């Protein structure tokens, strides 16, 4: 599929630097069809929110992991997933499971406005090139991003 462009932005160094690193990466994106975010935390970040708002309002789809602490996102917001529930367009918060009532116990959840992809026993390659079993909302978000890319390629 030649009409899909993928860029990778590594930003995580330490807990203290991760928020600023993600904002820097988001600022560097001038246009994109999809941005997959496999990171998050429980603190609202105004700069991060502004960059995601900018991208989603330009039509970029943001796919983000819901988090893996088993929390109800209506009670304990997790960001950047929580920005979806602030009425940003083009955001997809992905949980691990089939629904909020049929999910991996570790998956954060909300009763509505989420995408559910089961990623239990998903195979992936690690940094050493070995096949490993992965699970969690980051894997689910990656699988959903793959689904969106396949749909774009078939258009």
Short mmCIF file of C-alpha atoms in Angstrom, two decimals:
data_model
loop_
_atom_site.label_atom_id
_atom_site.label_comp_id
_atom_site.label_asym_id
_atom_site.label_seq_id
_atom_site.Cartn_x
_atom_site.Cartn_y
_atom_site.Cartn_z
CA UNK A 1 0.00 0.00 0.00
CA UNK A 2 1.73 3.13 -1.19
CA UNK A 3 -0.72 5.68 0.20
CA UNK A 4 0.20 5.16 3.86
CA UNK A 5 3.14 6.97 5.41
CA UNK A 6 4.44 5.85 8.80
CA UNK A 7 6.81 7.78 11.04
CA UNK A 8 8.15 6.72 14.40
CA UNK A 9 8.91 9.09 17.24
CA UNK A 10 10.72 7.77 20.30
CA UNK A 11 10.28 10.08 23.25
CA UNK A 12 10.41 8.11 26.49
CA UNK A 13 13.53 8.57 28.60
CA UNK A 14 12.27 8.76 32.18
CA UNK A 15 9.05 9.50 34.02
CA UNK A 16 10.16 13.10 34.50
CA UNK A 17 10.86 13.64 30.78
CA UNK A 18 8.12 11.59 29.15
CA UNK A 19 5.38 14.25 29.03
CA UNK A 20 7.62 16.89 27.49
CA UNK A 21 8.99 14.31 25.06
CA UNK A 22 5.54 13.32 23.84
CA UNK A 23 4.54 16.97 23.38
CA UNK A 24 7.73 17.57 21.37
CA UNK A 25 6.92 14.58 19.14
CA UNK A 26 3.33 15.74 18.63
CA UNK A 27 4.52 19.25 17.74
CA UNK A 28 6.81 17.79 15.07
CA UNK A 29 3.83 16.21 13.26
CA UNK A 30 2.64 18.66 10.61
CA UNK A 31 0.10 16.28 9.07
CA UNK A 32 -0.66 12.60 9.47
CA UNK A 33 -3.50 10.23 8.80
CA UNK A 34 -3.05 8.32 12.06
CA UNK A 35 -1.00 8.78 15.23
CA UNK A 36 -0.75 5.76 17.53
CA UNK A 37 0.07 6.61 21.15
CA UNK A 38 1.11 3.76 23.38
CA UNK A 39 1.83 5.69 26.53
CA UNK A 40 0.04 7.62 29.19
CA UNK A 41 -0.39 8.69 32.75
CA UNK A 42 -2.87 10.11 35.22
CA UNK A 43 -1.91 13.79 34.96
CA UNK A 44 -3.57 16.21 32.57
CA UNK A 45 -0.96 18.02 30.44
CA UNK A 46 -2.15 21.27 28.85
CA UNK A 47 0.58 21.36 26.17
CA UNK A 48 -0.05 17.72 25.21
CA UNK A 49 -3.81 18.39 25.06
CA UNK A 50 -3.30 21.40 22.76
CA UNK A 51 -1.17 19.38 20.33
CA UNK A 52 -3.66 16.51 20.21
CA UNK A 53 -6.50 19.01 19.76
CA UNK A 54 -4.58 20.61 16.87
CA UNK A 55 -4.04 17.27 15.16
CA UNK A 56 -7.54 15.88 15.65
CA UNK A 57 -9.11 19.07 14.34
CA UNK A 58 -6.94 18.75 11.21
CA UNK A 59 -8.46 15.31 10.64
CA UNK A 60 -5.65 13.20 12.09
CA UNK A 61 -6.95 10.10 13.83
CA UNK A 62 -5.40 9.58 17.26
CA UNK A 63 -5.39 5.95 18.44
CA UNK A 64 -4.41 5.67 22.07
CA UNK A 65 -4.15 2.89 24.62
CA UNK A 66 -6.65 3.03 27.50
CA UNK A 67 -4.09 1.99 30.12
CA UNK A 68 -3.58 -1.21 32.09
CA UNK A 69 -4.56 -0.56 35.69
CA UNK A 70 -8.16 -1.81 35.58
CA UNK A 71 -9.57 1.65 36.34
CA UNK A 72 -12.89 3.10 35.28
CA UNK A 73 -11.84 6.08 33.15
CA UNK A 74 -14.98 7.98 34.17
CA UNK A 75 -13.65 7.99 37.73
CA UNK A 76 -9.89 7.97 37.14
CA UNK A 77 -8.93 9.73 33.89
CA UNK A 78 -5.85 8.44 32.07
CA UNK A 79 -4.17 10.67 29.48
CA UNK A 80 -3.98 11.04 26.56
CA UNK A 81 -6.97 8.65 26.42
CA UNK A 82 -8.94 11.04 28.66
CA UNK A 83 -8.83 13.79 26.04
CA UNK A 84 -11.29 11.74 23.95
CA UNK A 85 -13.87 12.23 26.66
CA UNK A 86 -13.33 16.00 26.49
CA UNK A 87 -15.12 15.87 23.13
CA UNK A 88 -12.08 15.88 20.85
CA UNK A 89 -12.95 14.51 17.41
CA UNK A 90 -11.08 11.69 15.67
CA UNK A 91 -9.84 10.01 18.84
CA UNK A 92 -10.03 6.29 19.45
CA UNK A 93 -9.40 4.97 22.95
CA UNK A 94 -8.65 1.25 22.75
CA UNK A 95 -9.21 -1.24 25.53
CA UNK A 96 -8.08 -4.86 25.72
CA UNK A 97 -11.06 -7.17 25.41
CA UNK A 98 -14.40 -7.44 23.67
CA UNK A 99 -16.36 -4.84 25.67
CA UNK A 100 -16.30 -3.02 29.00
CA UNK A 101 -18.14 -5.98 30.54
CA UNK A 102 -15.96 -8.58 28.78
CA UNK A 103 -12.43 -7.20 29.10
CA UNK A 104 -9.05 -8.17 30.42
CA UNK A 105 -9.14 -7.29 34.12
CA UNK A 106 -6.05 -5.12 33.71
CA UNK A 107 -7.62 -2.97 30.97
CA UNK A 108 -8.85 0.48 31.90
CA UNK A 109 -12.41 0.94 30.70
CA UNK A 110 -15.37 3.25 30.26
CA UNK A 111 -18.93 2.19 29.58
CA UNK A 112 -19.08 4.04 26.24
CA UNK A 113 -16.98 5.70 23.55
CA UNK A 114 -14.24 3.09 23.43
CA UNK A 115 -12.97 0.63 20.85
CA UNK A 116 -12.41 -2.90 22.09
CA UNK A 117 -9.79 -5.20 20.56
CA UNK A 118 -8.82 -8.42 22.29
CA UNK A 119 -5.03 -8.68 22.39
CA UNK A 120 -4.57 -11.62 24.71
CA UNK A 121 -1.91 -13.93 23.29
CA UNK A 122 -0.85 -11.61 20.47
CA UNK A 123 2.53 -12.47 18.98
CA UNK A 124 5.11 -9.74 18.35
CA UNK A 125 8.83 -9.33 17.85
CA UNK A 126 10.95 -7.95 20.67
CA UNK A 127 14.05 -5.77 20.22
CA UNK A 128 16.20 -8.88 19.86
CA UNK A 129 14.08 -10.20 16.97
CA UNK A 130 12.55 -12.98 19.07
CA UNK A 131 8.84 -13.79 18.95
CA UNK A 132 7.11 -13.01 22.24
CA UNK A 133 3.55 -13.03 23.55
CA UNK A 134 2.23 -9.53 24.28
CA UNK A 135 -1.02 -8.29 25.74
CA UNK A 136 -2.46 -5.09 27.07
CA UNK A 137 -4.01 -1.94 25.73
CA UNK A 138 -0.88 -0.94 23.80
CA UNK A 139 -1.13 -4.18 21.82
CA UNK A 140 -4.85 -3.58 21.32
CA UNK A 141 -4.17 -0.04 20.08
CA UNK A 142 -1.55 -1.35 17.65
CA UNK A 143 -4.00 -3.94 16.31
CA UNK A 144 -6.66 -1.25 15.86
CA UNK A 145 -4.16 1.03 14.08
CA UNK A 146 -3.39 -1.90 11.76
CA UNK A 147 -7.11 -2.26 11.03
CA UNK A 148 -7.39 1.44 10.14
CA UNK A 149 -4.32 1.25 7.87
CA UNK A 150 -5.76 -1.78 6.07
CA UNK A 151 -9.02 0.13 5.53
CA UNK A 152 -7.07 3.10 4.12
CA UNK A 153 -5.18 0.80 1.77
CA UNK A 154 -8.41 -0.69 0.44
CA UNK A 155 -9.95 2.70 -0.35
#
